[in-house]
Short mmCIF file of C-alpha atoms in Angstrom, two decimals:
data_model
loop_
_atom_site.label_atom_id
_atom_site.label_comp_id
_atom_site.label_asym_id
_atom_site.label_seq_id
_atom_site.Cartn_x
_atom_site.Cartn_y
_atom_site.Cartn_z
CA UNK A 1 2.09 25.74 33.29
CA UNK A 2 2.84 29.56 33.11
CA UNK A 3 1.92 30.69 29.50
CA UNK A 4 5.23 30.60 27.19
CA UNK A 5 7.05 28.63 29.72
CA UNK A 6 8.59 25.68 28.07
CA UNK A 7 7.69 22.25 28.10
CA UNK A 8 10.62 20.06 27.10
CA UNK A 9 11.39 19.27 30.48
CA UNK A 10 7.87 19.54 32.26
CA UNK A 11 5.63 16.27 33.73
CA UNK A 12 3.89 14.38 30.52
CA UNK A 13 0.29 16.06 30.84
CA UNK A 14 -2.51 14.34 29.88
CA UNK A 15 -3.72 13.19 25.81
CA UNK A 16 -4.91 17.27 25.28
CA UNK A 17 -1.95 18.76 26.40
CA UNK A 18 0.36 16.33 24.71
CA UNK A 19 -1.77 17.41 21.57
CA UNK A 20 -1.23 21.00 22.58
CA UNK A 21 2.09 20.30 22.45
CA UNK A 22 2.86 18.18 19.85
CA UNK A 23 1.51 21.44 17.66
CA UNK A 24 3.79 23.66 19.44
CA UNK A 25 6.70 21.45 18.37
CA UNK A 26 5.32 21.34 14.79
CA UNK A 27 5.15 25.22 14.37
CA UNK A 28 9.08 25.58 16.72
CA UNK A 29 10.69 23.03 13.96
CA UNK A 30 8.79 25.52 11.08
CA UNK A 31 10.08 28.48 12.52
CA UNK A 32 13.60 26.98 12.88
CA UNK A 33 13.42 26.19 8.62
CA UNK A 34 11.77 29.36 8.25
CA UNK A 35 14.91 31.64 10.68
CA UNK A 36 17.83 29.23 9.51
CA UNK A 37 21.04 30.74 8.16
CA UNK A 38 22.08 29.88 4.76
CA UNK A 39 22.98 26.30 5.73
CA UNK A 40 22.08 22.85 4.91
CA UNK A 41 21.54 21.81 8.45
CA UNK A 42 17.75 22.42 8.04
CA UNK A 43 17.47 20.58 4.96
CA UNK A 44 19.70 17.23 6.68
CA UNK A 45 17.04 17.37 9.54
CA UNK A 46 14.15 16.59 7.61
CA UNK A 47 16.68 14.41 5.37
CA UNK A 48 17.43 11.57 8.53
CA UNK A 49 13.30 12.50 9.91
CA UNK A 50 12.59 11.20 6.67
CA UNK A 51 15.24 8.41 6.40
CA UNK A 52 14.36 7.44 10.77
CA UNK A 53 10.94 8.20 10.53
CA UNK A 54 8.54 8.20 12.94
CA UNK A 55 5.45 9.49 13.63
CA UNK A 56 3.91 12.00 16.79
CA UNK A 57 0.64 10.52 16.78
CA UNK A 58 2.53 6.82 17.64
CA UNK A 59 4.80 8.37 19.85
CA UNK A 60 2.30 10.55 21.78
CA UNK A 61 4.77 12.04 24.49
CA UNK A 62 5.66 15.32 22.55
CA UNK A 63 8.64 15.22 24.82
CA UNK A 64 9.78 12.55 23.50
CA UNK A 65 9.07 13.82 19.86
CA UNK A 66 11.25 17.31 20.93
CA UNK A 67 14.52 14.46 21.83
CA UNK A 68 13.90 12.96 18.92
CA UNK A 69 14.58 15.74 16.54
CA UNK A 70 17.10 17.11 18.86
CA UNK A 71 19.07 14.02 18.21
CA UNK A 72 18.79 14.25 14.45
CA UNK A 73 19.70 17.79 14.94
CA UNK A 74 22.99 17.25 16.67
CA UNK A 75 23.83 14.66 14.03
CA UNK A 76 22.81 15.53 11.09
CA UNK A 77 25.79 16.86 9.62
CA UNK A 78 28.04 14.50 11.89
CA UNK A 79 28.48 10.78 12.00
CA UNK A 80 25.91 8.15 10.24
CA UNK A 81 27.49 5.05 12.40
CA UNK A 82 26.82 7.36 15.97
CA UNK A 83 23.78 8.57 14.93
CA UNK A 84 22.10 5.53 14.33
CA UNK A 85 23.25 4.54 17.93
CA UNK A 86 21.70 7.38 19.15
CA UNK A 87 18.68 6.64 17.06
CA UNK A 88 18.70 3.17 18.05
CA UNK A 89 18.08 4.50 21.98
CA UNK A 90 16.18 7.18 21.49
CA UNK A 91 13.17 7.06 23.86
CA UNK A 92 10.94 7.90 20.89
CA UNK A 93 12.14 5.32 18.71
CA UNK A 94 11.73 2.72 21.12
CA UNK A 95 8.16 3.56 21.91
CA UNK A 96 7.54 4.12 18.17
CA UNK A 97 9.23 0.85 16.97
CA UNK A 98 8.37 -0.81 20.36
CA UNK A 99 11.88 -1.66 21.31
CA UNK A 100 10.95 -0.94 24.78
CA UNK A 101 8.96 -4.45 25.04
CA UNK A 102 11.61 -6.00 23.54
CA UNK A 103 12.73 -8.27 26.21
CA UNK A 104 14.53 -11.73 26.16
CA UNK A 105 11.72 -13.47 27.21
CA UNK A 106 9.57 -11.90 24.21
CA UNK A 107 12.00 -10.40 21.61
CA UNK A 108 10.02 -7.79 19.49
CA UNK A 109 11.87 -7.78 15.90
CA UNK A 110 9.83 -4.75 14.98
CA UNK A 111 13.42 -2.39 15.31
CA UNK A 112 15.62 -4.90 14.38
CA UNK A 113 14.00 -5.83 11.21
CA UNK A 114 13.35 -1.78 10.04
CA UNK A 115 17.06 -1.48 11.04
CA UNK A 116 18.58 -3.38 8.15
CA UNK A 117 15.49 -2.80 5.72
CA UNK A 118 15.31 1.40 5.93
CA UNK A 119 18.23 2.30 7.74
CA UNK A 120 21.36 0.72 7.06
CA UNK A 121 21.28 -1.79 4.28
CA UNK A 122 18.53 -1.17 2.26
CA UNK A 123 16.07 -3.54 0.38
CA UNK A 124 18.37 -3.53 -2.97
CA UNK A 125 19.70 -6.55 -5.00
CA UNK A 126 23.02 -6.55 -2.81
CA UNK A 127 21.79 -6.60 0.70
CA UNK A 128 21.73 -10.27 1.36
CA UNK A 129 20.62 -10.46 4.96
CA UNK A 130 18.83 -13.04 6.39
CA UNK A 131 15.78 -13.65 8.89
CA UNK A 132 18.16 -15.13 11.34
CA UNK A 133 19.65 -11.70 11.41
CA UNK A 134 16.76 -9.95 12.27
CA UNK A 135 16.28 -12.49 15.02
CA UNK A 136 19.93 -11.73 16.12
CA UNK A 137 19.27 -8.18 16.44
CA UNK A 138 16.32 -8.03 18.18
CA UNK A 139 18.36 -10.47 20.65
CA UNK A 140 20.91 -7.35 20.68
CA UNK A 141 18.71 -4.94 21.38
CA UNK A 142 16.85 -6.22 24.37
CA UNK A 143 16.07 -4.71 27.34
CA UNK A 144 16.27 -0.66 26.46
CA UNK A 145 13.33 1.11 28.35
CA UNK A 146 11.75 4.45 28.86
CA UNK A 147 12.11 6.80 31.35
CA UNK A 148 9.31 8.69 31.36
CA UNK A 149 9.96 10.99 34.66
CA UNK A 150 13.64 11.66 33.23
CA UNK A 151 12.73 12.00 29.43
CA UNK A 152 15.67 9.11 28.41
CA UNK A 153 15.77 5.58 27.83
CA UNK A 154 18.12 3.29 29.77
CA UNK A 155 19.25 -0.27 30.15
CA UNK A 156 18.12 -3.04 32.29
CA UNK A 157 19.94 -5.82 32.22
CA UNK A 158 17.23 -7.78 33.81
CA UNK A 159 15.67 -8.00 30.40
CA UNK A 160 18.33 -8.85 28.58
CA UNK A 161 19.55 -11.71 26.34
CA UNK A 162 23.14 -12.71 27.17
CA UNK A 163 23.21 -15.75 24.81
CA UNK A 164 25.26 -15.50 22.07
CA UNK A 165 24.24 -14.29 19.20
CA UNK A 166 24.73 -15.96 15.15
CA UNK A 167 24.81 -13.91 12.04
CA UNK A 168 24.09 -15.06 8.53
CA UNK A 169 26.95 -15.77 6.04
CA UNK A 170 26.01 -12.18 4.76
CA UNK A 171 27.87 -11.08 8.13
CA UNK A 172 30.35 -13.67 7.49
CA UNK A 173 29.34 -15.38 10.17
CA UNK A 174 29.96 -13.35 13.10
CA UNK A 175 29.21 -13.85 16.30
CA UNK A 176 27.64 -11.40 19.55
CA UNK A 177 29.11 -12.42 22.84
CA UNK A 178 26.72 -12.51 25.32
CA UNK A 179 26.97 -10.40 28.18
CA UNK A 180 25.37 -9.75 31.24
CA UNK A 181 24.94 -6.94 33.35
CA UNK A 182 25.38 -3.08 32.81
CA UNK A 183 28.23 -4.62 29.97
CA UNK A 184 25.36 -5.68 27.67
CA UNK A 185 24.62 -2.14 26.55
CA UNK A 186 28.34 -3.20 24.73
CA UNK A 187 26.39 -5.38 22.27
CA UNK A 188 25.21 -2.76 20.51
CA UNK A 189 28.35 -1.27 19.36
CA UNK A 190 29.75 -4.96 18.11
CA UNK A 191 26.22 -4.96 16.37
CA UNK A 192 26.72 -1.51 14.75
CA UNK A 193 30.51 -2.67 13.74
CA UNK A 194 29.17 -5.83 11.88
CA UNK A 195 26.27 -4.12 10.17
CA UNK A 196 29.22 -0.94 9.07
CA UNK A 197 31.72 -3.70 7.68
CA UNK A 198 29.17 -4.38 4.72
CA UNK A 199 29.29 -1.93 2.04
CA UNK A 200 26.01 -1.73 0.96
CA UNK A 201 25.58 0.73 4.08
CA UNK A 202 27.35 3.16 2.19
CA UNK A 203 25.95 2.76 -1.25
CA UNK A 204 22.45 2.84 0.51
CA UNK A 205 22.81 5.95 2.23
CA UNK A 206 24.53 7.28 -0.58
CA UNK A 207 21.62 6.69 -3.12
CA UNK A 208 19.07 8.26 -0.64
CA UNK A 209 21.34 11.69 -0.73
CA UNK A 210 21.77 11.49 -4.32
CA UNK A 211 17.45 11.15 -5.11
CA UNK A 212 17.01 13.53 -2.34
CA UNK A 213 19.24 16.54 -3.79
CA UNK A 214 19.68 15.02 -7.66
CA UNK A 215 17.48 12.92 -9.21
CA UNK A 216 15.51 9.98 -8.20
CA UNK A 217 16.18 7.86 -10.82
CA UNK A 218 19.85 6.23 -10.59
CA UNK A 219 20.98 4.83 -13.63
CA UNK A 220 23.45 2.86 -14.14
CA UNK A 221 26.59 5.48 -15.03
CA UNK A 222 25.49 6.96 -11.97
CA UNK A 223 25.77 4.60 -9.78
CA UNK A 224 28.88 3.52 -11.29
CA UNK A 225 30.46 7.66 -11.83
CA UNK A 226 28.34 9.25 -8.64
CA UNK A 227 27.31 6.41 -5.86
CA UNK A 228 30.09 4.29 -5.74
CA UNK A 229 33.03 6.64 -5.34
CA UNK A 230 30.47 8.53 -2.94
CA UNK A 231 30.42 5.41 -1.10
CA UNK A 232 34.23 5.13 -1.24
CA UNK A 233 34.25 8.54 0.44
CA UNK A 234 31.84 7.51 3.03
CA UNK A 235 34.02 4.80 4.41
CA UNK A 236 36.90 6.27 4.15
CA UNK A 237 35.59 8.59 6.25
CA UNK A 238 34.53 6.43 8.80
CA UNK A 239 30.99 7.40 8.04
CA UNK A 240 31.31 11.22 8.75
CA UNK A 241 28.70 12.96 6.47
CA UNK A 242 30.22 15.76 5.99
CA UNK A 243 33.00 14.44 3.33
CA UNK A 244 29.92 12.94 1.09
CA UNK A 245 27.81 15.89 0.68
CA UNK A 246 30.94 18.01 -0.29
CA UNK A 247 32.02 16.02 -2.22
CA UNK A 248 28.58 15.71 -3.51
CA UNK A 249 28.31 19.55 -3.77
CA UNK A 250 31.49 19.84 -5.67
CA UNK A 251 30.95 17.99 -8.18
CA UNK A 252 30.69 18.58 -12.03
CA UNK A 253 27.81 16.10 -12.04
CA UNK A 254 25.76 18.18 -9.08
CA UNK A 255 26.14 21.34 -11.96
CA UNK A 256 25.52 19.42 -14.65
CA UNK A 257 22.42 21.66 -16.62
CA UNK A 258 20.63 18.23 -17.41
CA UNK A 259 20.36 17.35 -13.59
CA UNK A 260 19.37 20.78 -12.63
CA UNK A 261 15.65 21.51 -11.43
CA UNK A 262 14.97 18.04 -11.83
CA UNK A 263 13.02 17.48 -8.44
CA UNK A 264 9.42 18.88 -7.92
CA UNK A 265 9.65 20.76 -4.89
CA UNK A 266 8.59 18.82 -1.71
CA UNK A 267 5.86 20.90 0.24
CA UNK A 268 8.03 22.09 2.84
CA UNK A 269 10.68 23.39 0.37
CA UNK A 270 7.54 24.75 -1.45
CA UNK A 271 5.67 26.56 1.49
CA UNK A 272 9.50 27.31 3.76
CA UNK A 273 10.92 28.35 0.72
CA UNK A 274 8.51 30.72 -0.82
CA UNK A 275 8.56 32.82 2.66
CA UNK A 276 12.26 32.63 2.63
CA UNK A 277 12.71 33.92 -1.17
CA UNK A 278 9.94 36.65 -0.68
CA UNK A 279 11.57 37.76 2.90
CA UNK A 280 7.92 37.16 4.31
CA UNK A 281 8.13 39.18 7.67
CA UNK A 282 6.94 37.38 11.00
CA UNK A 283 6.79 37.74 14.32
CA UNK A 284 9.61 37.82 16.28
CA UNK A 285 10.09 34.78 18.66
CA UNK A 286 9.67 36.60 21.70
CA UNK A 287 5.98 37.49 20.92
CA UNK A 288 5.53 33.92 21.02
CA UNK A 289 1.61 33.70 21.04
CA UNK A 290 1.72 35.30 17.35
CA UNK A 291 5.09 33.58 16.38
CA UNK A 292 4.14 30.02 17.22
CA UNK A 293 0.58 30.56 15.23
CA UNK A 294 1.92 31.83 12.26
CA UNK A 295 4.99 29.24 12.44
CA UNK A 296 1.88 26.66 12.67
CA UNK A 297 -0.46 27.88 10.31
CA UNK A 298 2.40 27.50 7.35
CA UNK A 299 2.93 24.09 8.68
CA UNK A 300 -0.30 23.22 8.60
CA UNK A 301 -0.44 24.90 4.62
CA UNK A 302 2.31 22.31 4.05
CA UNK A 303 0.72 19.31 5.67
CA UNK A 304 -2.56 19.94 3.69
CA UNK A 305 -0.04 19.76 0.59
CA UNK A 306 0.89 16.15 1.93
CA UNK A 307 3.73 16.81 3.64
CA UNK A 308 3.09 16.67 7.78
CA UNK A 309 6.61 17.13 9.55
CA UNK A 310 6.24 14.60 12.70
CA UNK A 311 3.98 12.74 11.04
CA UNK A 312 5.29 11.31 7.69
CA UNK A 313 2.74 8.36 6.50
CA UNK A 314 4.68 5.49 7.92
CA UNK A 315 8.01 4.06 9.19
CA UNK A 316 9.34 4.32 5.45
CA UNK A 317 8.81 8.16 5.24
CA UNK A 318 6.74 10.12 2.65
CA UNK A 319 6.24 8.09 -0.29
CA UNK A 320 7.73 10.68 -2.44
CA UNK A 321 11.17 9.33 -1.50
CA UNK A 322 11.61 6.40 -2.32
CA UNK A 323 8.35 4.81 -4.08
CA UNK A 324 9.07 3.92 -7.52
CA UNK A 325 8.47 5.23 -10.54
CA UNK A 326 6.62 8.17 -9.68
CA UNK A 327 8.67 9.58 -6.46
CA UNK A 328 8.55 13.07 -6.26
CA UNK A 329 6.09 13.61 -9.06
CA UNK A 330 3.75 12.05 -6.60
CA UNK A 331 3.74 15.92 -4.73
CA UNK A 332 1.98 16.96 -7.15
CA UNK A 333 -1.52 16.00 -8.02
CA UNK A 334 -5.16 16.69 -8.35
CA UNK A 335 -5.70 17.65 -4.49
CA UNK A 336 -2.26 19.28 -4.00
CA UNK A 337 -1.20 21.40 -6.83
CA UNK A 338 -4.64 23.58 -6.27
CA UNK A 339 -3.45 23.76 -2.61
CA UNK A 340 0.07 24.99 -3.46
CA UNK A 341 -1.47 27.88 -6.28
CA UNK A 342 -3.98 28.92 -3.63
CA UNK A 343 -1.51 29.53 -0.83
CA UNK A 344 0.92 31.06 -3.32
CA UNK A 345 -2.07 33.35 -4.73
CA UNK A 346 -3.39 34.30 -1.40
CA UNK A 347 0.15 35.36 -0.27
CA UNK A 348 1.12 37.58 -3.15
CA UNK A 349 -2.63 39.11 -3.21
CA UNK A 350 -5.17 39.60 -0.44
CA UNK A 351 -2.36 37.59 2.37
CA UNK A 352 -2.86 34.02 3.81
CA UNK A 353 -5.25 33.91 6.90
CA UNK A 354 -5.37 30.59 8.90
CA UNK A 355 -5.56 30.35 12.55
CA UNK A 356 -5.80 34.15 13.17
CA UNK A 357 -3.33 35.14 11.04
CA UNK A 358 -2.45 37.04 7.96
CA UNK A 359 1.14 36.17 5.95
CA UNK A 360 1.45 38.28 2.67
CA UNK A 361 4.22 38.83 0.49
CA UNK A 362 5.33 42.18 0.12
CA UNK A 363 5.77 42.92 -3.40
CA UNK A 364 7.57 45.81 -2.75
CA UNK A 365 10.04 45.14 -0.04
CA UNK A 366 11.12 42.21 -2.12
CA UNK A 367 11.21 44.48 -5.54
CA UNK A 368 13.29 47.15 -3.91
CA UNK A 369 16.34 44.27 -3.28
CA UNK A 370 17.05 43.93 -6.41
CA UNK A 371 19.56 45.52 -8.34
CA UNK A 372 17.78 47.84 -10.89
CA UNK A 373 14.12 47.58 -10.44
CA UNK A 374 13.20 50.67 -12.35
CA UNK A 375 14.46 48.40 -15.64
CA UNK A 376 11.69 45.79 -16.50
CA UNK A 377 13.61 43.19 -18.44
CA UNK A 378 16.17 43.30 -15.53
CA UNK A 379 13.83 43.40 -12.91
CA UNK A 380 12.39 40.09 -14.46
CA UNK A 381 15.88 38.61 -15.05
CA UNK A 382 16.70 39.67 -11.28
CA UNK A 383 13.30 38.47 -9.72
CA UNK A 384 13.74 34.27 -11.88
CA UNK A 385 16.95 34.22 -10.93
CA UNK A 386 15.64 34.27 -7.02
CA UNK A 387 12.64 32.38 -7.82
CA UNK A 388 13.69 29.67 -10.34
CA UNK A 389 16.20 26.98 -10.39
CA UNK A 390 15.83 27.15 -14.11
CA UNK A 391 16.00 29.65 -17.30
CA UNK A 392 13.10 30.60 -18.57
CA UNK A 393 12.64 31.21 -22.96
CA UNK A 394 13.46 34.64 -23.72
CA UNK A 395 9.77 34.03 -25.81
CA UNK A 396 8.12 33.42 -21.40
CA UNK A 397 10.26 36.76 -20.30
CA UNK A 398 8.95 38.58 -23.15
CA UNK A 399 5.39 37.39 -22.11
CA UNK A 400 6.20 38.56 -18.35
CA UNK A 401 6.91 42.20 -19.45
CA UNK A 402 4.70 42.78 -21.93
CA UNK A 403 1.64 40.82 -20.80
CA UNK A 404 1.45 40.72 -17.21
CA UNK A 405 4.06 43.92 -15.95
CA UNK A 406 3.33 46.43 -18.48
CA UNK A 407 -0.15 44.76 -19.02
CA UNK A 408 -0.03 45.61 -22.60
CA UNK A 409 1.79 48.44 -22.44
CA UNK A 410 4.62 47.95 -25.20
CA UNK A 411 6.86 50.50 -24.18
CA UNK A 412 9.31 49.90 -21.18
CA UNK A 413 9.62 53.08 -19.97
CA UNK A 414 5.68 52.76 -18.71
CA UNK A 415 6.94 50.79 -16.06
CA UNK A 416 10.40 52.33 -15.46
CA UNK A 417 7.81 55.65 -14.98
CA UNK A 418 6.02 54.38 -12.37
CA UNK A 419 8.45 52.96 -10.70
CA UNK A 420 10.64 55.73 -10.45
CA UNK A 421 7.51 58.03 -9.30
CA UNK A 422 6.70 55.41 -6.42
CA UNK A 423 10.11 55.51 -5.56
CA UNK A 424 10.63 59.41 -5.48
CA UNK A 425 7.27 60.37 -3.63
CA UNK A 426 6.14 56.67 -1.52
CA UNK A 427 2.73 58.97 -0.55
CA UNK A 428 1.51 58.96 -4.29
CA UNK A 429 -1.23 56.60 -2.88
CA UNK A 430 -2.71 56.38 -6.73
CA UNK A 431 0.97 55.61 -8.21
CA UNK A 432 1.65 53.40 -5.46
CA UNK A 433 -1.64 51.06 -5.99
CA UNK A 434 -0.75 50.95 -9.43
CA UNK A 435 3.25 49.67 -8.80
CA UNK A 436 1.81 46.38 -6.26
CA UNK A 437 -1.00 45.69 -8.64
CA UNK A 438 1.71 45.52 -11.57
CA UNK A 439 3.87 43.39 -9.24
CA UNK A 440 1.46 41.39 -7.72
CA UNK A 441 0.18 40.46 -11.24
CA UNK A 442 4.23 39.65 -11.90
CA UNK A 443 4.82 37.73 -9.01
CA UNK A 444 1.71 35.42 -8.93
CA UNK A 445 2.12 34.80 -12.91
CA UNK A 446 5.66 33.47 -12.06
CA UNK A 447 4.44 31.29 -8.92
CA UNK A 448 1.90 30.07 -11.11
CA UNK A 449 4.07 28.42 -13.60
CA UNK A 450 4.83 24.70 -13.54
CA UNK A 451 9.16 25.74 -13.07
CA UNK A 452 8.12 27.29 -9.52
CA UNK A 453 7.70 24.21 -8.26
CA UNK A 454 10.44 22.83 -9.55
CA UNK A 455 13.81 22.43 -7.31
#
């Protein structure tokens, strides 16, 4: 292929150039999160990669690993009920899940059972489904295959069941006509409108949003004052998703002080976020050889912090999520949290170098933003109120200024001197070495703290 050409559309290639994509699609989906307008679009894309999840290394066609997140991407702030349709025939899904074996003359339940259990129904106290539901499913769903020259999936009705197919009480009962022919893909939708009728859809999707932007523990005034009128809203709208997050958004309870900065950052949010908040220049996309290796070398910082987009841990996501009691507390530990104060040192001081390249925070483009720099207790104010989710003591500001800014220096106007002669004559290389090193010490103190990593 011609250099910089893309690949989305091109002939599979062999294992090495499926790797060679798969990390060009890593570093594209980084640079996306790292260019996005202010919008929660990004931040619903990794929510339904985490909530589908699969995994490149299963998959292997990075093709089919672009169509995948191009289908989360169209739906992520759209329709639950179509997007797990789409999911459901999504060509890497079905090589991931292997629904493209399952046939009628060798159902594979592998789908149909993940399905109910992570996607729609959930594993609480409430979801009553039974075995013979999974069986019924994976009736449903056969004969969707791959199409490997066309990067899709299709139907062949050759493979499929057209019995009938019996639901558990749970479902009241219901039953799948059979049908044969191109009318079987048809199935699908009666299975998606009996598994949308139950409730607990709602109240399951609705407790994944609520530990993914609140809290992941849901007690029980929550679920009772957040989830289930949530859940209410969900329904009502027909499973749109855009009702439940602003409603979500809007809420007294979202603003409530004791469920603010509750969540320890997850590494993406960490590493993404840090570059965002700092305005860490990059390449621009169309020097693509530099772009795509910086892109990559952040999202390879944030997969040595645990946190590998494409490839979360298993079907059930990143353990962080969803596995009780630690959750997201479980980001941070004895291998990570050096990994997230080295990156976050490196990129405030001597710059960030992996895989040829060199990210560094400019202390001084991001100083010059603010409001009244040339005033240190502002300039701190100004700077947390970027950086944190959270209020720091006036006792912690008092140690910023007067310990790490002014490094000792009691009086304020040392620092509103420098900074004023840095910002009157820029070629005072002496003055000027002296302003960074006073911010860099600044800026790395505050990344260093335990509410940095808090979101």
């Amino acid at each position: 292929m011609v250099p910089g050409a893309p690949w989305v559309t091109a002939p599979e290639g062999d294992e090495d150039l499926n790797d060679h994509r798969r990390y060009s699609y890593k570093a594209w989906w980084t640079g996306l999160m790292l260019n996005q307008q202010r919008s929660i679009h990004e931040k619903m894309v990794l929510f339904w990669h985490n909530h589908f999840a699969t995994e490149t290394q299963t998959i292997q066609d990075a093709r089919f690993m672009y169509a995948h997140n191009v289908t989360l991407r169209a739906h992520a702030l759209g329709n639950f009920k179509a997007l797990t349709k789409a999911v459901t025939i999504d060509p890497g899904m079905l090589v991931y899940l292997n629904g493209y074996l399952n046939e009628a003359t060798a159902a594979d339940e592998n789908y149909a059972r993940e399905l109910l259990e992570l996607f729609t129904c959930g594993k609480g106290p409430d979801s009553l489904y039974q075995e013979e539901d999974v069986r019924a499913i994976a009736h449903v769903l056969t004969g969707y295959k791959v199409d490997k020259t066309n990067i899709t999936s299709y139907f062949d009705p050759t493979k499929h069941d057209y019995q009938n197919k019996q639901f558990s009480s749970w479902f009241s009962n219901k039953v799948i006509t059979g049908k044969t022919g191109p009318n079987g893909t048809t199935e699908l939708d009666d299975l998606l409108t009996i598994i949308f009728a139950q409730h607990e859809v709602a109240k399951f999707i609705c407790r994944k949003l609520y530990q993914f932007f609140i809290y992941y523990e849901i007690d029980s005034a929550a679920e009772n004052d957040v989830i289930s009128p949530l859940a209410d809203i969900f329904r009502a709208a027909n499973y749109d998703i855009r009702p439940v997050l602003s409603a979500l958004f809007k809420s007294e309870h979202f603003y409530d002080p004791a469920n603010m900065s509750c969540l320890i950052k997850s590494p993406v949010d960490y590493t993404v976020g840090m570059c965002r908040e700092f305005g860490v220049q990059f390449a621009p996309a169309s020097d693509y050889a530099k772009a795509y290796a910086q892109w990559r070398s952040l999202q390879s910082a944030a997969g040595n912090q645990q946190q590998n987009i494409g490839d979360p841990p298993g079907v059930s996501g990143w353990d962080a999520y969803y596995l009780a009691p630690q959750f997201h507390e479980l980001w941070i530990n004895t291998d990570t949290l050096p990994k997230r104060n080295f990156l976050a040192d490196q990129m405030i001081t001597t710059g960030y170098i992996s895989m040829g390249q060199t990210l560094r925070i400019d202390p001084l483009v991001f100083t010059q933003q603010l409001p009244d720099p040339s005033n240190p207790v502002l300039l701190i104010n100004d700077a947390l109120a970027i950086l944190y989710r959270m209020d720091l003591s006036d006792a912690m500001k008092a140690y910023l200024k007067n310990d790490i800014l002014l490094k000792g220096q009691q009086q304020d106007y040392y620092w509103t001197q420098v900074w004023n002669i840095y910002i009157s004559d820029p070629s005072d290389a002496m003055n000027k070495a002296l302003v960074v090193d006073m911010l860099k010490a600044l800026y790395k103190t505050i990344m260093n703290l335990s509410e940095y990593h808090l979101a």
